[in-house]
Coordinates of C-alpha atoms in Angstrom, one line a residue:
M446 CA 18.4 -10.3 -28.3
Y447 CA 15.7 -12.3 -26.6
G448 CA 16.5 -15.8 -25.3
K449 CA 14.0 -18.7 -25.5
K450 CA 13.0 -18.2 -21.8
M451 CA 12.2 -14.6 -22.4
I452 CA 10.1 -15.3 -25.5
E453 CA 8.2 -18.0 -23.5
R454 CA 7.5 -15.4 -20.7
E455 CA 6.3 -12.9 -23.3
I456 CA 3.8 -15.4 -24.8
L457 CA 2.6 -17.1 -21.6
Y458 CA 2.5 -14.2 -19.1
Y459 CA 3.0 -10.7 -20.2
N460 CA 0.2 -9.8 -22.5
F461 CA -3.5 -9.8 -21.6
I462 CA -6.8 -8.0 -22.4
E463 CA -8.0 -6.0 -19.4
R464 CA -11.8 -5.5 -19.3
E465 CA -13.9 -3.7 -16.7
L466 CA -15.4 -6.1 -14.1
V467 CA -18.4 -5.6 -11.8
K468 CA -20.0 -7.9 -9.3
S469 CA -23.3 -9.3 -10.5
E470 CA -26.5 -8.0 -8.9
K471 CA -27.6 -11.4 -7.7
G472 CA -24.2 -12.7 -6.2
R473 CA -20.7 -12.1 -5.4
Q474 CA -19.3 -13.4 -8.7
K475 CA -17.6 -11.0 -11.0
E476 CA -18.5 -10.6 -14.6
Y477 CA -17.3 -8.4 -17.5
K478 CA -19.3 -5.1 -17.7
H479 CA -18.8 -5.2 -21.5
N480 CA -16.5 -6.9 -24.0
D481 CA -14.5 -3.8 -24.7
G482 CA -11.0 -4.0 -23.3
R483 CA -7.4 -2.8 -23.8
L484 CA -4.3 -4.8 -24.3
I485 CA -2.0 -4.7 -21.3
A486 CA 1.6 -5.2 -22.2
P487 CA 4.4 -4.5 -19.8
R488 CA 6.5 -1.3 -20.0
P489 CA 10.2 -2.2 -20.3
K490 CA 10.7 -1.3 -16.6
Q491 CA 7.8 -3.5 -15.4
K492 CA 9.1 -6.5 -17.3
F493 CA 12.6 -5.8 -16.0
G494 CA 11.3 -5.8 -12.4
A495 CA 9.3 -9.0 -12.8
D496 CA 12.2 -10.8 -14.7
K497 CA 14.8 -9.6 -12.1
I498 CA 12.7 -11.3 -9.3
I499 CA 12.6 -14.6 -11.2
N500 CA 16.3 -14.4 -12.2
K501 CA 17.3 -13.9 -8.5
I502 CA 15.6 -17.3 -7.5
D503 CA 18.6 -19.2 -9.0
E504 CA 21.0 -17.6 -6.5
F505 CA 18.6 -18.2 -3.6
L506 CA 18.3 -22.0 -4.5
E507 CA 22.0 -22.5 -5.1
H508 CA 22.9 -21.2 -1.6
E509 CA 19.9 -22.3 0.3
D510 CA 22.0 -24.4 2.6
E511 CA 24.4 -21.6 3.4
P512 CA 22.8 -19.4 6.2
D513 CA 25.8 -16.9 6.1
Y514 CA 26.1 -16.7 2.3
F515 CA 24.7 -13.2 2.0
I516 CA 26.6 -11.8 5.0
N517 CA 29.8 -13.2 3.5
K518 CA 29.0 -11.7 0.2
L519 CA 28.3 -8.3 1.9
R520 CA 31.7 -8.5 3.7
E521 CA 33.3 -9.2 0.3
Q522 CA 31.6 -6.2 -1.3
L523 CA 32.5 -3.9 1.5
T524 CA 36.2 -5.0 1.4
K525 CA 36.3 -4.4 -2.4
K526 CA 35.0 -1.0 -1.8
G527 CA 38.0 -0.2 0.4
L528 CA 36.2 0.4 3.7
G529 CA 38.1 0.1 7.0
A530 CA 37.9 -3.1 9.0
S531 CA 36.0 -1.5 11.9
Q532 CA 33.6 0.2 9.5
I533 CA 32.9 -3.1 7.8
E534 CA 32.3 -5.0 11.0
D535 CA 30.0 -2.2 12.2
L536 CA 27.8 -2.5 9.1
I537 CA 28.0 -6.4 9.2
N538 CA 26.9 -6.3 12.9
K539 CA 23.9 -4.0 12.1
R540 CA 22.9 -6.2 9.3
Q541 CA 23.2 -9.5 11.3
K542 CA 20.8 -8.0 13.9
Y543 CA 18.1 -8.2 11.3
Q544 CA 18.9 -11.8 10.4
N545 CA 18.0 -10.8 6.9
N546 CA 18.2 -13.8 4.4
K547 CA 19.3 -16.1 7.1
N548 CA 16.1 -18.1 7.8
V549 CA 14.0 -16.6 5.1
Y550 CA 14.8 -14.7 1.9
S551 CA 13.4 -11.1 1.3
L552 CA 13.2 -8.7 -1.7
L553 CA 12.1 -5.1 -1.3
L554 CA 10.7 -3.3 -4.4
Q555 CA 9.9 0.3 -4.6
Y556 CA 7.5 1.4 -7.3
A557 CA 5.8 4.7 -7.7
A558 CA 2.0 5.2 -7.4
G559 CA 0.5 4.6 -10.8
F560 CA 3.3 2.4 -11.9
G561 CA 1.2 -0.8 -12.1
K562 CA 2.3 -2.8 -9.0
S563 CA -0.7 -5.1 -9.4
N564 CA 0.4 -6.1 -12.9
I565 CA 3.9 -6.9 -11.6
I566 CA 2.5 -8.9 -8.7
G567 CA 0.2 -10.8 -11.1
W568 CA 3.0 -11.5 -13.6
S569 CA 5.5 -12.5 -10.9
S570 CA 3.0 -14.8 -9.0
L571 CA 2.2 -16.6 -12.2
M572 CA 5.9 -17.2 -13.1
L573 CA 6.8 -18.2 -9.5
K574 CA 3.9 -20.7 -9.5
D575 CA 5.1 -22.3 -12.7
L576 CA 8.8 -22.2 -11.9
R577 CA 10.4 -25.7 -11.9
K578 CA 13.7 -27.2 -11.1
N579 CA 14.6 -30.8 -11.6
D580 CA 11.1 -31.4 -12.9
A581 CA 9.6 -30.2 -9.6
F582 CA 7.8 -27.0 -8.7
V583 CA 10.2 -24.7 -6.8
Y584 CA 7.5 -23.1 -4.7
D585 CA 4.7 -25.2 -3.0
K586 CA 2.5 -22.2 -2.6
I587 CA 2.3 -18.6 -3.8
M588 CA 0.7 -16.4 -1.1
L589 CA -0.6 -12.9 -2.0
V590 CA -0.9 -10.9 1.2
V591 CA -3.3 -8.0 1.1
D592 CA -4.5 -5.6 3.9
R593 CA -7.1 -3.4 2.2
V594 CA -10.5 -4.2 0.8
Q595 CA -9.7 -2.1 -2.3
L596 CA -6.3 -3.8 -2.8
R597 CA -8.0 -7.2 -2.4
D598 CA -10.7 -6.4 -5.0
Q599 CA -8.1 -4.8 -7.4
L600 CA -5.9 -7.9 -7.2
D601 CA -8.9 -10.2 -7.7
S602 CA -9.9 -8.3 -10.9
K603 CA -6.3 -8.3 -12.2
M604 CA -6.1 -12.1 -11.7
Y605 CA -9.5 -12.6 -13.5
N606 CA -8.3 -10.6 -16.5
M607 CA -5.1 -12.8 -16.5
N608 CA -7.3 -15.8 -16.9
I609 CA -6.7 -17.0 -13.3
A610 CA -10.2 -18.0 -12.4
N611 CA -11.6 -18.3 -8.9
S612 CA -11.2 -22.1 -9.1
M613 CA -7.4 -21.7 -9.4
F614 CA -6.8 -19.9 -6.1
I615 CA -8.1 -20.1 -2.6
E616 CA -8.7 -17.2 -0.1
A617 CA -7.5 -17.6 3.5
N618 CA -9.3 -15.3 5.9
S619 CA -9.1 -17.4 9.1
K620 CA -6.6 -19.8 10.7
T621 CA -8.8 -22.7 9.6
S622 CA -9.0 -21.7 5.9
F623 CA -5.2 -20.9 6.0
L624 CA -4.4 -24.4 7.2
E625 CA -6.9 -25.8 4.6
S626 CA -5.0 -23.8 1.8
L627 CA -1.8 -25.6 2.7
H628 CA -3.3 -29.0 1.9
T629 CA -5.2 -28.2 -1.3
D630 CA -3.9 -28.5 -4.8
K631 CA -4.6 -24.8 -5.4
R632 CA -1.1 -23.3 -5.4
I633 CA -2.1 -19.5 -5.3
V634 CA -3.5 -18.4 -1.9
V635 CA -4.8 -14.9 -1.2
V636 CA -4.3 -14.0 2.5
N637 CA -6.8 -11.4 3.5
L638 CA -5.3 -9.6 6.5
Q639 CA -8.3 -7.5 7.2
K640 CA -9.7 -10.7 8.9
F641 CA -6.7 -10.9 11.2
N642 CA -5.4 -8.6 13.9
S643 CA -1.8 -9.5 13.0
I644 CA 0.2 -12.0 11.0
R645 CA 1.0 -13.7 14.1
E646 CA -2.6 -14.6 14.5
F647 CA -2.4 -17.0 11.7
L648 CA 1.3 -17.7 11.6
D649 CA 1.5 -19.2 15.2
D650 CA 3.9 -21.8 16.2
E651 CA 1.7 -24.7 14.9
V652 CA 1.5 -23.2 11.4
V653 CA 5.1 -22.1 11.2
Q654 CA 6.2 -25.6 12.0
K655 CA 4.0 -26.9 9.2
L656 CA 5.7 -24.4 6.8
A657 CA 9.1 -25.8 7.8
S658 CA 8.8 -28.5 5.2
M659 CA 7.5 -26.3 2.5
R660 CA 8.9 -23.5 0.3
I661 CA 6.5 -20.6 0.0
A662 CA 6.6 -17.3 -1.8
F663 CA 4.8 -14.4 -0.1
L664 CA 4.1 -11.3 -2.2
I665 CA 2.9 -8.4 -0.1
D666 CA 0.9 -5.7 -2.0
E667 CA 1.9 -2.6 0.1
I668 CA 4.2 -3.5 3.0
H669 CA 2.9 -0.9 5.5
R670 CA -0.3 -1.5 7.5
S671 CA -1.9 0.3 10.4
N672 CA -1.4 -1.5 13.7
S673 CA -4.6 -2.9 15.1
G674 CA -6.6 -1.0 12.5
Q675 CA -6.1 2.3 14.3
Q676 CA -5.2 4.9 11.8
H677 CA -3.4 7.1 14.3
E678 CA -1.1 4.4 15.6
E679 CA 2.3 3.9 14.2
M680 CA 2.4 2.1 10.8
V681 CA 4.0 -1.3 11.1
S682 CA 5.8 -3.3 8.4
L683 CA 4.3 -6.5 7.2
F684 CA 7.8 -7.4 6.2
D685 CA 8.8 -7.3 9.9
E686 CA 5.7 -9.3 11.0
L687 CA 6.3 -12.0 8.4
Q688 CA 10.0 -12.4 9.0
N689 CA 9.8 -12.3 12.7
S690 CA 7.3 -15.1 12.6
F691 CA 10.0 -17.3 11.2
D692 CA 13.1 -15.8 12.9
S693 CA 11.6 -16.1 16.4
N694 CA 10.5 -19.7 16.0
A695 CA 13.3 -22.0 17.4
T696 CA 11.7 -25.2 16.0
Y697 CA 11.4 -23.7 12.5
K698 CA 15.1 -22.6 12.5
K699 CA 16.2 -26.1 13.5
T700 CA 13.9 -28.1 11.2
H701 CA 13.4 -26.1 8.1
N702 CA 15.2 -27.4 5.0
K703 CA 13.9 -24.9 2.5
K704 CA 13.7 -21.1 2.7
N705 CA 10.6 -19.2 2.1
L706 CA 10.7 -15.9 0.1
I707 CA 9.0 -12.6 1.1
I708 CA 8.7 -10.1 -1.8
G709 CA 7.3 -6.7 -0.6
F710 CA 6.2 -3.8 -2.7
T711 CA 5.8 -0.2 -1.6
A712 CA 6.1 3.4 -2.9
T713 CA 7.7 4.8 0.2
P714 CA 10.2 2.5 2.0
S715 CA 11.4 4.1 5.2
D716 CA 15.2 4.2 6.0
V717 CA 14.6 1.4 8.7
T718 CA 12.9 -0.8 6.1
L719 CA 15.7 -0.2 3.6
A720 CA 18.4 -1.0 6.2
R721 CA 16.6 -4.2 7.1
F722 CA 15.5 -5.5 3.7
G723 CA 17.3 -3.5 1.2
E724 CA 20.3 -4.5 -0.9
Y725 CA 23.9 -3.1 -0.5
N726 CA 24.4 -0.2 -2.9
K727 CA 27.9 -0.7 -4.1
Y728 CA 27.9 2.6 -6.1
A729 CA 27.0 4.6 -3.0
E730 CA 29.2 7.5 -2.0
A731 CA 27.1 10.1 -0.2
E732 CA 24.0 8.2 -1.2
K733 CA 22.1 5.7 0.8
I734 CA 24.1 2.6 1.4
W735 CA 20.9 0.4 1.3
V736 CA 18.6 0.5 -1.7
P737 CA 15.6 -1.5 -2.9
F738 CA 16.1 -4.7 -4.9
D739 CA 14.4 -2.8 -7.8
S740 CA 12.9 0.7 -7.9
Y741 CA 10.9 3.1 -10.0
T742 CA 10.5 6.3 -8.1
M743 CA 7.9 8.9 -8.3
K744 CA 10.5 11.3 -9.7
E745 CA 11.3 8.9 -12.6
A746 CA 7.6 8.3 -13.3
I747 CA 7.0 12.1 -13.5
E748 CA 10.1 12.6 -15.8
D749 CA 8.9 9.7 -18.1
G750 CA 5.4 11.2 -18.3
Y751 CA 3.5 8.2 -16.8
I752 CA 2.1 10.4 -14.0
L753 CA 1.6 14.1 -13.5
N754 CA 3.6 16.1 -11.0
P755 CA 1.1 16.5 -8.1
I756 CA 3.1 19.5 -6.7
K757 CA 2.4 21.5 -9.9
G758 CA -1.3 21.0 -9.4
V759 CA -1.4 22.3 -5.9
V760 CA -4.1 25.1 -5.5
P761 CA -3.4 27.2 -2.3
V762 CA -6.4 28.3 -0.4
S763 CA -6.0 31.6 1.4
A764 CA -8.4 32.4 4.1
K765 CA -8.2 34.0 7.5
M766 CA -9.5 31.8 10.3
Y767 CA -10.1 33.0 13.8
F768 CA -10.0 30.7 16.9
E769 CA -10.5 31.3 20.5
K770 CA -7.4 30.0 22.2
P771 CA -8.4 26.7 23.7
D772 CA -7.6 26.0 27.4
D773 CA -4.1 24.5 27.7
A774 CA -3.8 24.2 24.0
I775 CA -0.9 26.4 23.6
E776 CA 1.6 27.0 26.5
G777 CA 4.4 29.5 26.5
F778 CA 3.1 31.9 23.9
E779 CA 1.9 34.8 26.0
D780 CA 1.4 37.4 23.3
D781 CA -2.1 38.6 22.4
T782 CA -2.2 36.6 19.1
G783 CA 0.8 34.2 19.2
Y784 CA -0.2 32.7 15.9
Y785 CA 2.0 35.0 13.7
Q786 CA 5.2 33.7 15.4
E787 CA 7.1 31.1 13.4
M788 CA 6.6 27.6 14.8
P789 CA 9.4 25.1 15.0
N790 CA 9.3 22.1 12.6
N791 CA 7.5 19.8 15.1
P792 CA 4.0 20.9 15.3
D793 CA 3.1 19.1 18.5
A794 CA 5.7 20.3 21.0
G795 CA 9.0 22.3 21.2
I796 CA 10.7 25.4 22.2
D797 CA 10.1 28.7 20.6
A798 CA 12.7 31.4 19.6
N799 CA 12.5 32.8 23.1
G800 CA 13.3 29.6 24.7
K801 CA 9.8 29.0 26.0
K802 CA 8.2 25.6 25.8
Y803 CA 4.9 25.2 24.1
R804 CA 2.4 22.5 23.2
I805 CA -0.2 22.6 20.4
S806 CA -3.3 20.7 20.3
K807 CA -3.8 19.9 16.7
K808 CA -7.2 18.2 17.5
N809 CA -8.7 21.6 18.6
I810 CA -7.7 23.0 15.1
Y811 CA -8.4 20.1 12.8
E812 CA -11.7 19.2 14.5
N813 CA -13.0 22.8 14.9
E814 CA -16.6 22.9 13.7
E815 CA -16.3 26.3 12.1
R816 CA -13.1 25.4 10.2
I817 CA -14.7 22.2 8.9
E818 CA -17.8 24.0 7.8
A819 CA -15.8 26.6 6.0
I820 CA -13.6 24.0 4.2
S821 CA -16.7 21.9 3.4
K822 CA -18.3 24.9 1.7
F823 CA -15.1 25.5 -0.4
V824 CA -14.9 21.7 -1.3
A825 CA -18.5 21.5 -2.5
K826 CA -18.1 24.6 -4.6
R827 CA -14.9 23.3 -6.1
L828 CA -16.4 20.0 -7.0
V829 CA -19.1 21.5 -9.3
S830 CA -17.1 24.4 -10.6
A831 CA -13.6 23.1 -11.2
V832 CA -13.4 19.3 -10.7
Y833 CA -16.2 17.3 -12.3
H834 CA -15.8 19.0 -15.6
N835 CA -12.4 17.5 -16.2
I836 CA -11.5 14.2 -18.0
R837 CA -14.4 14.8 -20.4
G838 CA -16.8 15.2 -17.5
T839 CA -15.8 12.1 -15.7
A840 CA -13.4 13.4 -13.0
K841 CA -13.6 12.3 -9.4
A842 CA -12.1 13.4 -6.1
M843 CA -10.8 12.2 -2.8
F844 CA -10.8 14.1 0.5
A845 CA -8.3 13.0 3.3
A846 CA -9.3 13.9 6.8
S847 CA -7.2 13.8 9.8
S848 CA -9.4 11.7 12.1
I849 CA -12.6 9.7 11.9
K850 CA -14.4 12.4 13.9
A851 CA -13.3 15.1 11.5
A852 CA -14.2 12.9 8.5
I853 CA -17.8 12.4 9.8
K854 CA -18.2 16.1 10.2
Y855 CA -16.8 16.8 6.7
R856 CA -19.2 14.2 5.3
K857 CA -22.2 16.0 6.9
Y858 CA -21.3 19.5 5.8
I859 CA -20.0 18.7 2.3
Q860 CA -23.2 16.8 1.6
Q861 CA -25.2 19.7 3.0
Y862 CA -23.6 22.4 0.8
Y863 CA -23.3 20.0 -2.2
N864 CA -27.1 19.4 -2.1
E865 CA -27.7 23.2 -2.1
L866 CA -25.5 23.6 -5.1
V867 CA -26.9 20.9 -7.3
S868 CA -30.4 22.2 -6.7
E869 CA -29.4 25.1 -8.9
K870 CA -30.0 24.6 -12.6
K871 CA -26.4 25.2 -13.7
H872 CA -25.1 22.3 -11.5
E873 CA -28.0 19.9 -11.5
R874 CA -26.2 17.5 -13.9
F875 CA -23.9 16.6 -11.0
K876 CA -26.8 15.7 -8.6
D877 CA -26.2 12.0 -8.9
A878 CA -22.5 12.2 -8.0
P879 CA -22.2 10.3 -4.6
I880 CA -20.2 11.4 -1.5
Y881 CA -18.9 8.4 0.3
I882 CA -16.9 8.0 3.4
V883 CA -14.5 5.1 4.2
Y884 CA -12.8 4.3 7.5
S885 CA -12.2 1.5 9.9
S886 CA -14.1 1.4 13.1
D887 CA -15.4 -1.1 15.6
G888 CA -18.8 0.7 15.6
Q889 CA -18.6 1.5 19.3
K890 CA -16.9 5.0 19.5
Y891 CA -18.1 6.1 16.0
E892 CA -21.0 4.8 13.9
S893 CA -19.8 2.6 11.2
A894 CA -19.0 3.9 7.7
T895 CA -21.6 1.4 6.3
T896 CA -24.3 3.3 8.2
L897 CA -23.3 6.6 6.8
N898 CA -23.1 5.2 3.3
G899 CA -26.7 4.0 3.4
G900 CA -26.0 0.5 4.3
L901 CA -23.4 -0.1 1.6
S902 CA -20.3 -2.2 2.5
E903 CA -16.8 -0.8 1.9
A904 CA -16.3 -3.1 -1.0
K905 CA -19.7 -2.0 -2.6
V906 CA -18.8 1.7 -2.0
L907 CA -15.5 1.2 -3.9
Q908 CA -17.3 -0.6 -6.7
N909 CA -19.9 2.1 -7.0
F910 CA -17.2 4.8 -6.8
A911 CA -15.5 3.1 -9.7
I912 CA -18.7 2.9 -11.8
K913 CA -20.1 6.4 -11.2
K914 CA -19.3 9.2 -13.6
N915 CA -18.3 11.6 -10.8
G916 CA -18.0 11.3 -7.1
L917 CA -16.2 12.2 -3.9
I918 CA -14.7 9.7 -1.4
I919 CA -13.7 10.8 2.1
V920 CA -10.9 8.8 3.6
V921 CA -9.0 9.0 6.9
D922 CA -5.3 9.7 7.0
K923 CA -3.4 6.9 5.3
L924 CA -6.4 4.8 4.2
Q925 CA -5.8 6.0 0.6
T926 CA -2.7 3.9 0.3
G927 CA -2.9 1.7 -2.8
F928 CA -6.1 3.4 -4.0
D929 CA -6.4 2.8 -7.8
E930 CA -8.9 5.0 -9.7
P931 CA -7.7 6.1 -13.1
K932 CA -10.1 9.1 -13.1
L933 CA -9.2 10.5 -9.7
H934 CA -8.5 14.1 -10.6
T935 CA -8.3 16.0 -7.3
L936 CA -7.1 15.3 -3.8
F937 CA -8.3 17.6 -1.0

């Protein structure tokens, strides 16, 4: 049975018409491409996740003045489970190192790709914005934290379709605009992290102290980001960056009388992230002891038929490739070939079956010109013969390269072979399908992606890719995180 609150949420938040949006030719304002749309209503699991977030707020508010409430609750749960005193204290000590829920509350949600995270973020942010207690708003600001141009644009379109016009929210892309957002009557703030090197750049001591008198809900669309924009550096957690900004500020810890809330979404939480921000799994036996606050895994999505199993769609490509052994690229393998020997799991360095040390230079393989040219020829042929015909002739593809240098080479050769193929009569209908490349670069070591894309910005590339009937987009390593394209058929 639905209660009154649930019926109100159903009417006010959960159903909307989604229409395709494009930016007008003359300006940056978005407009509907046409009036055709589709009704977006939440799947039961989506609604459950959004409702679960809102229902948790009551517990947060009730115990806001008790910094050790959740640690004491965990100790009680562990005791009920029958764990020994030393084991309990060990788990408690590990948890306390993270200061989780002590100075700021956090919720971690794991949702599979294709589940509709943007919808849940939209519904949750609207409900959090309107949430009241004792005739006052619970949260002073709702901050949506994004770290990708594509995620930012996607969220913007979602908000537009949910009737959240641009006049209802403000975008913070500098410390000045962030401070301004704290004093406006607009209660939804979109924080564009692409404009900052790190969260600490705008959450400095001055800003954090201003936040001590406010209660803010941060919603992070994909909690992992590449440190300093370098795709080969270790991915850092926005959760860590946000929480550390508050935990490490002595003045904030002494003066804050309200607790901010961080809600993070991801499809792939690491064990460290789960240990720091996850919930205690009271049903765990041999399973993980820390779990997300709510989850809908890829396995569940495949079983329920929402997404296809990508493993079943893998097409192996068999081809002999010959390499001259690069100088100092492989040490310890002294046979004539060496490549037939089984390598240990770690492809960078290790010890072989004979106890000899070795080191493999992946760069010499993945950036090998002949290898790239051969793969490019295969990709171009595959696009016109087996990809673009799918989804009623509207299929698209993505190519993930291992480095910017490799991506630029692939762009050159794929375009070369593709042009040759579409000059043939049988493939000429695909000649207008673009080949774009997207990567982050300061423009010094490598020419910018904008130059290679004919002067188009990343935002314009993503918009054009969405509009075109077919197309290939080349990305680097993890840049495809959060990519939303319903007609993406093939990943190379």
